[in-house]
Amino acid sequence: MTHQAITQTREWVSSVIVKYNFCPFARKEVENNCIHYVLSPADKIDDAVMDMLDQCVQLDQNPERETTLILFDNGFSDFEDFLDLVDLANALLVAQGFEGKYQIANFHPDYVFADSEEDDAANYTNRAPYPTLHLIRELSMSEALDNYNEPESIPEHNIKLARRKGIDFWQQLLANIKKTSA
């Protein structure tokens, strides 16, 4: 049985990330079923980074997996605590020899960009149903970016779209995802 957090995150990837093209490379991975979703029971940073490192090993052992989303439904609801996890996860990625092989993107229900106000709709480009670490294969990302016209325009496009739709739209969309797949 698929856990509710995984079901909701899959729905978020399809109905937000792919539908609104926040990541122009995601559609292919969704269609090819190459995204691995993992629910971590961790509620402490040490346990969470160990789960992340384990998933790096799993990616090494499973080349058919293009990317992994690690979801935390028991911890890291506080955005600042989550940022501490992200910092340690990035440091351990380097320390354990995964730098250059994998990179981490992160998403959180209360995500706020450093140079942004909390109520800026642009924050919804990185807001997800659950605190999430996204492990990305560097080589695949590099190849995708090489074959994408003006990849530097992606964040600007996302911010414009998010602001045009408005905060109420994104709040409702995430609320519907949490409701319909509950």
mmCIF file with all atom_site columns, C-alpha atoms in Angstrom, residues 24-179:
data_model
loop_
_atom_site.group_PDB
_atom_site.id
_atom_site.type_symbol
_atom_site.label_atom_id
_atom_site.label_alt_id
_atom_site.label_comp_id
_atom_site.label_asym_id
_atom_site.label_entity_id
_atom_site.label_seq_id
_atom_site.pdbx_PDB_ins_code
_atom_site.Cartn_x
_atom_site.Cartn_y
_atom_site.Cartn_z
_atom_site.occupancy
_atom_site.B_iso_or_equiv
_atom_site.pdbx_formal_charge
_atom_site.auth_seq_id
_atom_site.auth_comp_id
_atom_site.auth_asym_id
_atom_site.auth_atom_id
_atom_site.pdbx_PDB_model_num
ATOM 1   C CA . PRO A 1 24  ? 10.861 21.345 -17.627 1.00 0.00 ? 24  PRO A CA 1
ATOM 2   C CA . PHE A 1 25  ? 12.706 18.040 -17.175 1.00 0.00 ? 25  PHE A CA 1
ATOM 3   C CA . ALA A 1 26  ? 10.191 16.424 -14.795 1.00 0.00 ? 26  ALA A CA 1
ATOM 4   C CA . ARG A 1 27  ? 7.560  15.363 -17.342 1.00 0.00 ? 27  ARG A CA 1
ATOM 5   C CA . LYS A 1 28  ? 9.911  12.867 -19.003 1.00 0.00 ? 28  LYS A CA 1
ATOM 6   C CA . GLU A 1 29  ? 10.824 11.303 -15.646 1.00 0.00 ? 29  GLU A CA 1
ATOM 7   C CA . VAL A 1 30  ? 7.172  11.064 -14.596 1.00 0.00 ? 30  VAL A CA 1
ATOM 8   C CA . GLU A 1 31  ? 6.189  9.486  -17.914 1.00 0.00 ? 31  GLU A CA 1
ATOM 9   C CA . ASN A 1 32  ? 9.119  7.053  -17.716 1.00 0.00 ? 32  ASN A CA 1
ATOM 10  C CA . ASN A 1 33  ? 8.312  6.247  -14.075 1.00 0.00 ? 33  ASN A CA 1
ATOM 11  C CA . CYS A 1 34  ? 11.919 7.004  -13.074 1.00 0.00 ? 34  CYS A CA 1
ATOM 12  C CA . ILE A 1 35  ? 11.185 8.956  -9.898  1.00 0.00 ? 35  ILE A CA 1
ATOM 13  C CA . HIS A 1 36  ? 11.663 7.025  -6.692  1.00 0.00 ? 36  HIS A CA 1
ATOM 14  C CA . TYR A 1 37  ? 9.588  8.211  -3.710  1.00 0.00 ? 37  TYR A CA 1
ATOM 15  C CA . VAL A 1 38  ? 10.765 7.345  -0.208  1.00 0.00 ? 38  VAL A CA 1
ATOM 16  C CA . LEU A 1 39  ? 9.068  8.113  3.075   1.00 0.00 ? 39  LEU A CA 1
ATOM 17  C CA . SER A 1 40  ? 11.588 8.645  5.846   1.00 0.00 ? 40  SER A CA 1
ATOM 18  C CA . PRO A 1 41  ? 10.379 8.124  9.412   1.00 0.00 ? 41  PRO A CA 1
ATOM 19  C CA . ALA A 1 42  ? 13.202 10.391 10.646  1.00 0.00 ? 42  ALA A CA 1
ATOM 20  C CA . ASP A 1 43  ? 12.368 13.261 12.934  1.00 0.00 ? 43  ASP A CA 1
ATOM 21  C CA . LYS A 1 44  ? 15.959 14.038 13.912  1.00 0.00 ? 44  LYS A CA 1
ATOM 22  C CA . ILE A 1 45  ? 18.621 15.498 11.640  1.00 0.00 ? 45  ILE A CA 1
ATOM 23  C CA . ASP A 1 46  ? 21.133 12.679 12.178  1.00 0.00 ? 46  ASP A CA 1
ATOM 24  C CA . ASP A 1 47  ? 18.607 10.020 11.178  1.00 0.00 ? 47  ASP A CA 1
ATOM 25  C CA . ALA A 1 48  ? 17.385 12.057 8.214   1.00 0.00 ? 48  ALA A CA 1
ATOM 26  C CA . VAL A 1 49  ? 20.870 12.536 6.751   1.00 0.00 ? 49  VAL A CA 1
ATOM 27  C CA . MET A 1 50  ? 21.584 8.835  7.178   1.00 0.00 ? 50  MET A CA 1
ATOM 28  C CA . ASP A 1 51  ? 18.410 8.115  5.190   1.00 0.00 ? 51  ASP A CA 1
ATOM 29  C CA . MET A 1 52  ? 19.587 10.581 2.538   1.00 0.00 ? 52  MET A CA 1
ATOM 30  C CA . LEU A 1 53  ? 22.994 8.909  2.308   1.00 0.00 ? 53  LEU A CA 1
ATOM 31  C CA . ASP A 1 54  ? 21.315 5.510  2.057   1.00 0.00 ? 54  ASP A CA 1
ATOM 32  C CA . GLN A 1 55  ? 19.275 6.815  -0.869  1.00 0.00 ? 55  GLN A CA 1
ATOM 33  C CA . CYS A 1 56  ? 22.483 7.983  -2.585  1.00 0.00 ? 56  CYS A CA 1
ATOM 34  C CA . VAL A 1 57  ? 23.746 4.394  -2.326  1.00 0.00 ? 57  VAL A CA 1
ATOM 35  C CA . GLN A 1 58  ? 20.378 3.175  -3.632  1.00 0.00 ? 58  GLN A CA 1
ATOM 36  C CA . LEU A 1 59  ? 20.693 5.482  -6.641  1.00 0.00 ? 59  LEU A CA 1
ATOM 37  C CA . ASP A 1 60  ? 24.167 4.048  -7.267  1.00 0.00 ? 60  ASP A CA 1
ATOM 38  C CA . GLN A 1 61  ? 22.726 0.536  -7.194  1.00 0.00 ? 61  GLN A CA 1
ATOM 39  C CA . ASN A 1 62  ? 19.618 1.327  -9.269  1.00 0.00 ? 62  ASN A CA 1
ATOM 40  C CA . PRO A 1 63  ? 20.595 3.184  -12.445 1.00 0.00 ? 63  PRO A CA 1
ATOM 41  C CA . GLU A 1 64  ? 17.011 2.969  -13.742 1.00 0.00 ? 64  GLU A CA 1
ATOM 42  C CA . ARG A 1 65  ? 16.051 5.468  -11.024 1.00 0.00 ? 65  ARG A CA 1
ATOM 43  C CA . GLU A 1 66  ? 16.651 8.919  -12.347 1.00 0.00 ? 66  GLU A CA 1
ATOM 44  C CA . THR A 1 67  ? 15.910 10.804 -9.169  1.00 0.00 ? 67  THR A CA 1
ATOM 45  C CA . THR A 1 68  ? 14.701 10.282 -5.613  1.00 0.00 ? 68  THR A CA 1
ATOM 46  C CA . LEU A 1 69  ? 12.346 12.329 -3.473  1.00 0.00 ? 69  LEU A CA 1
ATOM 47  C CA . ILE A 1 70  ? 12.774 11.730 0.269   1.00 0.00 ? 70  ILE A CA 1
ATOM 48  C CA . LEU A 1 71  ? 9.697  12.837 2.201   1.00 0.00 ? 71  LEU A CA 1
ATOM 49  C CA . PHE A 1 72  ? 9.558  13.610 5.904   1.00 0.00 ? 72  PHE A CA 1
ATOM 50  C CA . ASP A 1 73  ? 6.056  13.434 7.342   1.00 0.00 ? 73  ASP A CA 1
ATOM 51  C CA . ASN A 1 74  ? 7.132  13.085 11.005  1.00 0.00 ? 74  ASN A CA 1
ATOM 52  C CA . GLY A 1 75  ? 9.617  15.884 11.341  1.00 0.00 ? 75  GLY A CA 1
ATOM 53  C CA . PHE A 1 76  ? 11.052 19.106 10.042  1.00 0.00 ? 76  PHE A CA 1
ATOM 54  C CA . SER A 1 77  ? 7.726  20.932 9.896   1.00 0.00 ? 77  SER A CA 1
ATOM 55  C CA . ASP A 1 78  ? 9.604  24.009 11.113  1.00 0.00 ? 78  ASP A CA 1
ATOM 56  C CA . PHE A 1 79  ? 11.246 25.558 8.042   1.00 0.00 ? 79  PHE A CA 1
ATOM 57  C CA . GLU A 1 80  ? 14.345 26.727 9.939   1.00 0.00 ? 80  GLU A CA 1
ATOM 58  C CA . ASP A 1 81  ? 14.912 23.198 11.306  1.00 0.00 ? 81  ASP A CA 1
ATOM 59  C CA . PHE A 1 82  ? 14.515 21.890 7.778   1.00 0.00 ? 82  PHE A CA 1
ATOM 60  C CA . LEU A 1 83  ? 17.155 24.322 6.509   1.00 0.00 ? 83  LEU A CA 1
ATOM 61  C CA . ASP A 1 84  ? 19.534 22.920 9.145   1.00 0.00 ? 84  ASP A CA 1
ATOM 62  C CA . LEU A 1 85  ? 18.853 19.463 7.688   1.00 0.00 ? 85  LEU A CA 1
ATOM 63  C CA . VAL A 1 86  ? 19.526 20.746 4.160   1.00 0.00 ? 86  VAL A CA 1
ATOM 64  C CA . ASP A 1 87  ? 22.842 22.277 5.254   1.00 0.00 ? 87  ASP A CA 1
ATOM 65  C CA . LEU A 1 88  ? 24.018 19.072 6.927   1.00 0.00 ? 88  LEU A CA 1
ATOM 66  C CA . ALA A 1 89  ? 22.774 16.928 4.034   1.00 0.00 ? 89  ALA A CA 1
ATOM 67  C CA . ASN A 1 90  ? 24.785 19.018 1.568   1.00 0.00 ? 90  ASN A CA 1
ATOM 68  C CA . ALA A 1 91  ? 27.891 18.845 3.782   1.00 0.00 ? 91  ALA A CA 1
ATOM 69  C CA . LEU A 1 92  ? 27.616 15.053 4.111   1.00 0.00 ? 92  LEU A CA 1
ATOM 70  C CA . LEU A 1 93  ? 27.022 14.662 0.398   1.00 0.00 ? 93  LEU A CA 1
ATOM 71  C CA . VAL A 1 94  ? 30.488 16.168 -0.051  1.00 0.00 ? 94  VAL A CA 1
ATOM 72  C CA . ALA A 1 95  ? 32.081 14.349 2.911   1.00 0.00 ? 95  ALA A CA 1
ATOM 73  C CA . GLN A 1 96  ? 30.822 10.946 1.713   1.00 0.00 ? 96  GLN A CA 1
ATOM 74  C CA . GLY A 1 97  ? 32.126 11.388 -1.826  1.00 0.00 ? 97  GLY A CA 1
ATOM 75  C CA . PHE A 1 98  ? 28.815 12.036 -3.582  1.00 0.00 ? 98  PHE A CA 1
ATOM 76  C CA . GLU A 1 99  ? 29.672 15.598 -4.639  1.00 0.00 ? 99  GLU A CA 1
ATOM 77  C CA . GLY A 1 100 ? 29.603 15.870 -8.412  1.00 0.00 ? 100 GLY A CA 1
ATOM 78  C CA . LYS A 1 101 ? 27.461 12.753 -8.585  1.00 0.00 ? 101 LYS A CA 1
ATOM 79  C CA . TYR A 1 102 ? 24.294 13.979 -6.859  1.00 0.00 ? 102 TYR A CA 1
ATOM 80  C CA . GLN A 1 103 ? 22.898 17.321 -5.848  1.00 0.00 ? 103 GLN A CA 1
ATOM 81  C CA . ILE A 1 104 ? 20.086 18.170 -3.478  1.00 0.00 ? 104 ILE A CA 1
ATOM 82  C CA . ALA A 1 105 ? 17.094 20.339 -4.218  1.00 0.00 ? 105 ALA A CA 1
ATOM 83  C CA . ASN A 1 106 ? 14.692 20.960 -1.369  1.00 0.00 ? 106 ASN A CA 1
ATOM 84  C CA . PHE A 1 107 ? 11.010 21.680 -0.919  1.00 0.00 ? 107 PHE A CA 1
ATOM 85  C CA . HIS A 1 108 ? 8.930  22.503 2.138   1.00 0.00 ? 108 HIS A CA 1
ATOM 86  C CA . PRO A 1 109 ? 5.301  23.448 2.865   1.00 0.00 ? 109 PRO A CA 1
ATOM 87  C CA . ASP A 1 110 ? 6.513  26.781 4.318   1.00 0.00 ? 110 ASP A CA 1
ATOM 88  C CA . TYR A 1 111 ? 9.380  27.428 1.903   1.00 0.00 ? 111 TYR A CA 1
ATOM 89  C CA . VAL A 1 112 ? 10.525 31.060 1.776   1.00 0.00 ? 112 VAL A CA 1
ATOM 90  C CA . PHE A 1 113 ? 13.365 32.216 -0.448  1.00 0.00 ? 113 PHE A CA 1
ATOM 91  C CA . ALA A 1 114 ? 16.055 34.152 1.417   1.00 0.00 ? 114 ALA A CA 1
ATOM 92  C CA . ASP A 1 115 ? 15.319 37.376 -0.472  1.00 0.00 ? 115 ASP A CA 1
ATOM 93  C CA . SER A 1 116 ? 11.544 36.998 -0.371  1.00 0.00 ? 116 SER A CA 1
ATOM 94  C CA . GLU A 1 117 ? 8.616  37.882 1.870   1.00 0.00 ? 117 GLU A CA 1
ATOM 95  C CA . GLU A 1 118 ? 6.665  34.997 3.380   1.00 0.00 ? 118 GLU A CA 1
ATOM 96  C CA . ASP A 1 119 ? 3.519  35.935 1.426   1.00 0.00 ? 119 ASP A CA 1
ATOM 97  C CA . ASP A 1 120 ? 5.273  36.117 -1.975  1.00 0.00 ? 120 ASP A CA 1
ATOM 98  C CA . ALA A 1 121 ? 3.572  33.691 -4.359  1.00 0.00 ? 121 ALA A CA 1
ATOM 99  C CA . ALA A 1 122 ? 7.015  32.935 -5.849  1.00 0.00 ? 122 ALA A CA 1
ATOM 100 C CA . ASN A 1 123 ? 7.749  30.800 -2.776  1.00 0.00 ? 123 ASN A CA 1
ATOM 101 C CA . TYR A 1 124 ? 5.250  28.264 -4.134  1.00 0.00 ? 124 TYR A CA 1
ATOM 102 C CA . THR A 1 125 ? 7.782  27.198 -6.750  1.00 0.00 ? 125 THR A CA 1
ATOM 103 C CA . ASN A 1 126 ? 9.462  25.344 -3.854  1.00 0.00 ? 126 ASN A CA 1
ATOM 104 C CA . ARG A 1 127 ? 6.485  24.553 -1.644  1.00 0.00 ? 127 ARG A CA 1
ATOM 105 C CA . ALA A 1 128 ? 5.478  20.915 -1.410  1.00 0.00 ? 128 ALA A CA 1
ATOM 106 C CA . PRO A 1 129 ? 3.030  18.943 0.711   1.00 0.00 ? 129 PRO A CA 1
ATOM 107 C CA . TYR A 1 130 ? 5.884  17.657 2.934   1.00 0.00 ? 130 TYR A CA 1
ATOM 108 C CA . PRO A 1 131 ? 9.460  18.586 3.745   1.00 0.00 ? 131 PRO A CA 1
ATOM 109 C CA . THR A 1 132 ? 11.364 16.955 0.887   1.00 0.00 ? 132 THR A CA 1
ATOM 110 C CA . LEU A 1 133 ? 14.947 16.358 -0.152  1.00 0.00 ? 133 LEU A CA 1
ATOM 111 C CA . HIS A 1 134 ? 15.268 15.759 -3.878  1.00 0.00 ? 134 HIS A CA 1
ATOM 112 C CA . LEU A 1 135 ? 18.354 13.821 -4.969  1.00 0.00 ? 135 LEU A CA 1
ATOM 113 C CA . ILE A 1 136 ? 19.274 14.647 -8.552  1.00 0.00 ? 136 ILE A CA 1
ATOM 114 C CA . ARG A 1 137 ? 21.856 12.911 -10.706 1.00 0.00 ? 137 ARG A CA 1
ATOM 115 C CA . GLU A 1 138 ? 24.377 15.611 -11.680 1.00 0.00 ? 138 GLU A CA 1
ATOM 116 C CA . LEU A 1 139 ? 25.212 14.022 -15.036 1.00 0.00 ? 139 LEU A CA 1
ATOM 117 C CA . SER A 1 140 ? 21.556 13.826 -16.056 1.00 0.00 ? 140 SER A CA 1
ATOM 118 C CA . MET A 1 141 ? 20.927 17.402 -14.971 1.00 0.00 ? 141 MET A CA 1
ATOM 119 C CA . SER A 1 142 ? 23.966 18.603 -16.869 1.00 0.00 ? 142 SER A CA 1
ATOM 120 C CA . GLU A 1 143 ? 22.838 16.807 -20.032 1.00 0.00 ? 143 GLU A CA 1
ATOM 121 C CA . ALA A 1 144 ? 19.304 18.165 -19.687 1.00 0.00 ? 144 ALA A CA 1
ATOM 122 C CA . LEU A 1 145 ? 20.553 21.722 -19.230 1.00 0.00 ? 145 LEU A CA 1
ATOM 123 C CA . ASP A 1 146 ? 22.882 21.390 -22.221 1.00 0.00 ? 146 ASP A CA 1
ATOM 124 C CA . ASN A 1 147 ? 19.881 20.500 -24.369 1.00 0.00 ? 147 ASN A CA 1
ATOM 125 C CA . TYR A 1 148 ? 17.576 23.222 -23.046 1.00 0.00 ? 148 TYR A CA 1
ATOM 126 C CA . ASN A 1 149 ? 17.413 26.618 -24.680 1.00 0.00 ? 149 ASN A CA 1
ATOM 127 C CA . GLU A 1 150 ? 18.158 29.334 -22.104 1.00 0.00 ? 150 GLU A CA 1
ATOM 128 C CA . PRO A 1 151 ? 18.080 27.264 -18.885 1.00 0.00 ? 151 PRO A CA 1
ATOM 129 C CA . GLU A 1 152 ? 18.853 30.401 -16.878 1.00 0.00 ? 152 GLU A CA 1
ATOM 130 C CA . SER A 1 153 ? 15.334 31.606 -17.738 1.00 0.00 ? 153 SER A CA 1
ATOM 131 C CA . ILE A 1 154 ? 13.649 28.757 -15.819 1.00 0.00 ? 154 ILE A CA 1
ATOM 132 C CA . PRO A 1 155 ? 13.596 30.404 -12.345 1.00 0.00 ? 155 PRO A CA 1
ATOM 133 C CA . GLU A 1 156 ? 12.462 33.757 -13.773 1.00 0.00 ? 156 GLU A CA 1
ATOM 134 C CA . HIS A 1 157 ? 9.649  32.054 -15.714 1.00 0.00 ? 157 HIS A CA 1
ATOM 135 C CA . ASN A 1 158 ? 8.564  30.173 -12.575 1.00 0.00 ? 158 ASN A CA 1
ATOM 136 C CA . ILE A 1 159 ? 8.519  33.301 -10.427 1.00 0.00 ? 159 ILE A CA 1
ATOM 137 C CA . LYS A 1 160 ? 6.471  35.230 -12.999 1.00 0.00 ? 160 LYS A CA 1
ATOM 138 C CA . LEU A 1 161 ? 3.978  32.385 -13.337 1.00 0.00 ? 161 LEU A CA 1
ATOM 139 C CA . ALA A 1 162 ? 3.656  31.913 -9.573  1.00 0.00 ? 162 ALA A CA 1
ATOM 140 C CA . ARG A 1 163 ? 3.054  35.622 -9.004  1.00 0.00 ? 163 ARG A CA 1
ATOM 141 C CA . ARG A 1 164 ? 0.612  35.866 -11.913 1.00 0.00 ? 164 ARG A CA 1
ATOM 142 C CA . LYS A 1 165 ? -1.475 32.998 -10.494 1.00 0.00 ? 165 LYS A CA 1
ATOM 143 C CA . GLY A 1 166 ? -1.277 34.476 -6.989  1.00 0.00 ? 166 GLY A CA 1
ATOM 144 C CA . ILE A 1 167 ? -0.912 33.105 -3.502  1.00 0.00 ? 167 ILE A CA 1
ATOM 145 C CA . ASP A 1 168 ? -4.593 32.132 -3.133  1.00 0.00 ? 168 ASP A CA 1
ATOM 146 C CA . PHE A 1 169 ? -4.369 29.912 -6.224  1.00 0.00 ? 169 PHE A CA 1
ATOM 147 C CA . TRP A 1 170 ? -1.323 28.019 -4.923  1.00 0.00 ? 170 TRP A CA 1
ATOM 148 C CA . GLN A 1 171 ? -2.680 27.695 -1.396  1.00 0.00 ? 171 GLN A CA 1
ATOM 149 C CA . GLN A 1 172 ? -5.900 26.203 -2.748  1.00 0.00 ? 172 GLN A CA 1
ATOM 150 C CA . LEU A 1 173 ? -4.044 23.860 -5.086  1.00 0.00 ? 173 LEU A CA 1
ATOM 151 C CA . LEU A 1 174 ? -1.879 22.464 -2.273  1.00 0.00 ? 174 LEU A CA 1
ATOM 152 C CA . ALA A 1 175 ? -4.900 22.217 0.035   1.00 0.00 ? 175 ALA A CA 1
ATOM 153 C CA . ASN A 1 176 ? -6.777 20.243 -2.640  1.00 0.00 ? 176 ASN A CA 1
ATOM 154 C CA . ILE A 1 177 ? -3.833 17.872 -3.064  1.00 0.00 ? 177 ILE A CA 1
ATOM 155 C CA . LYS A 1 178 ? -3.774 17.219 0.666   1.00 0.00 ? 178 LYS A CA 1
ATOM 156 C CA . LYS A 1 179 ? -7.574 16.707 0.749   1.00 0.00 ? 179 LYS A CA 1
#
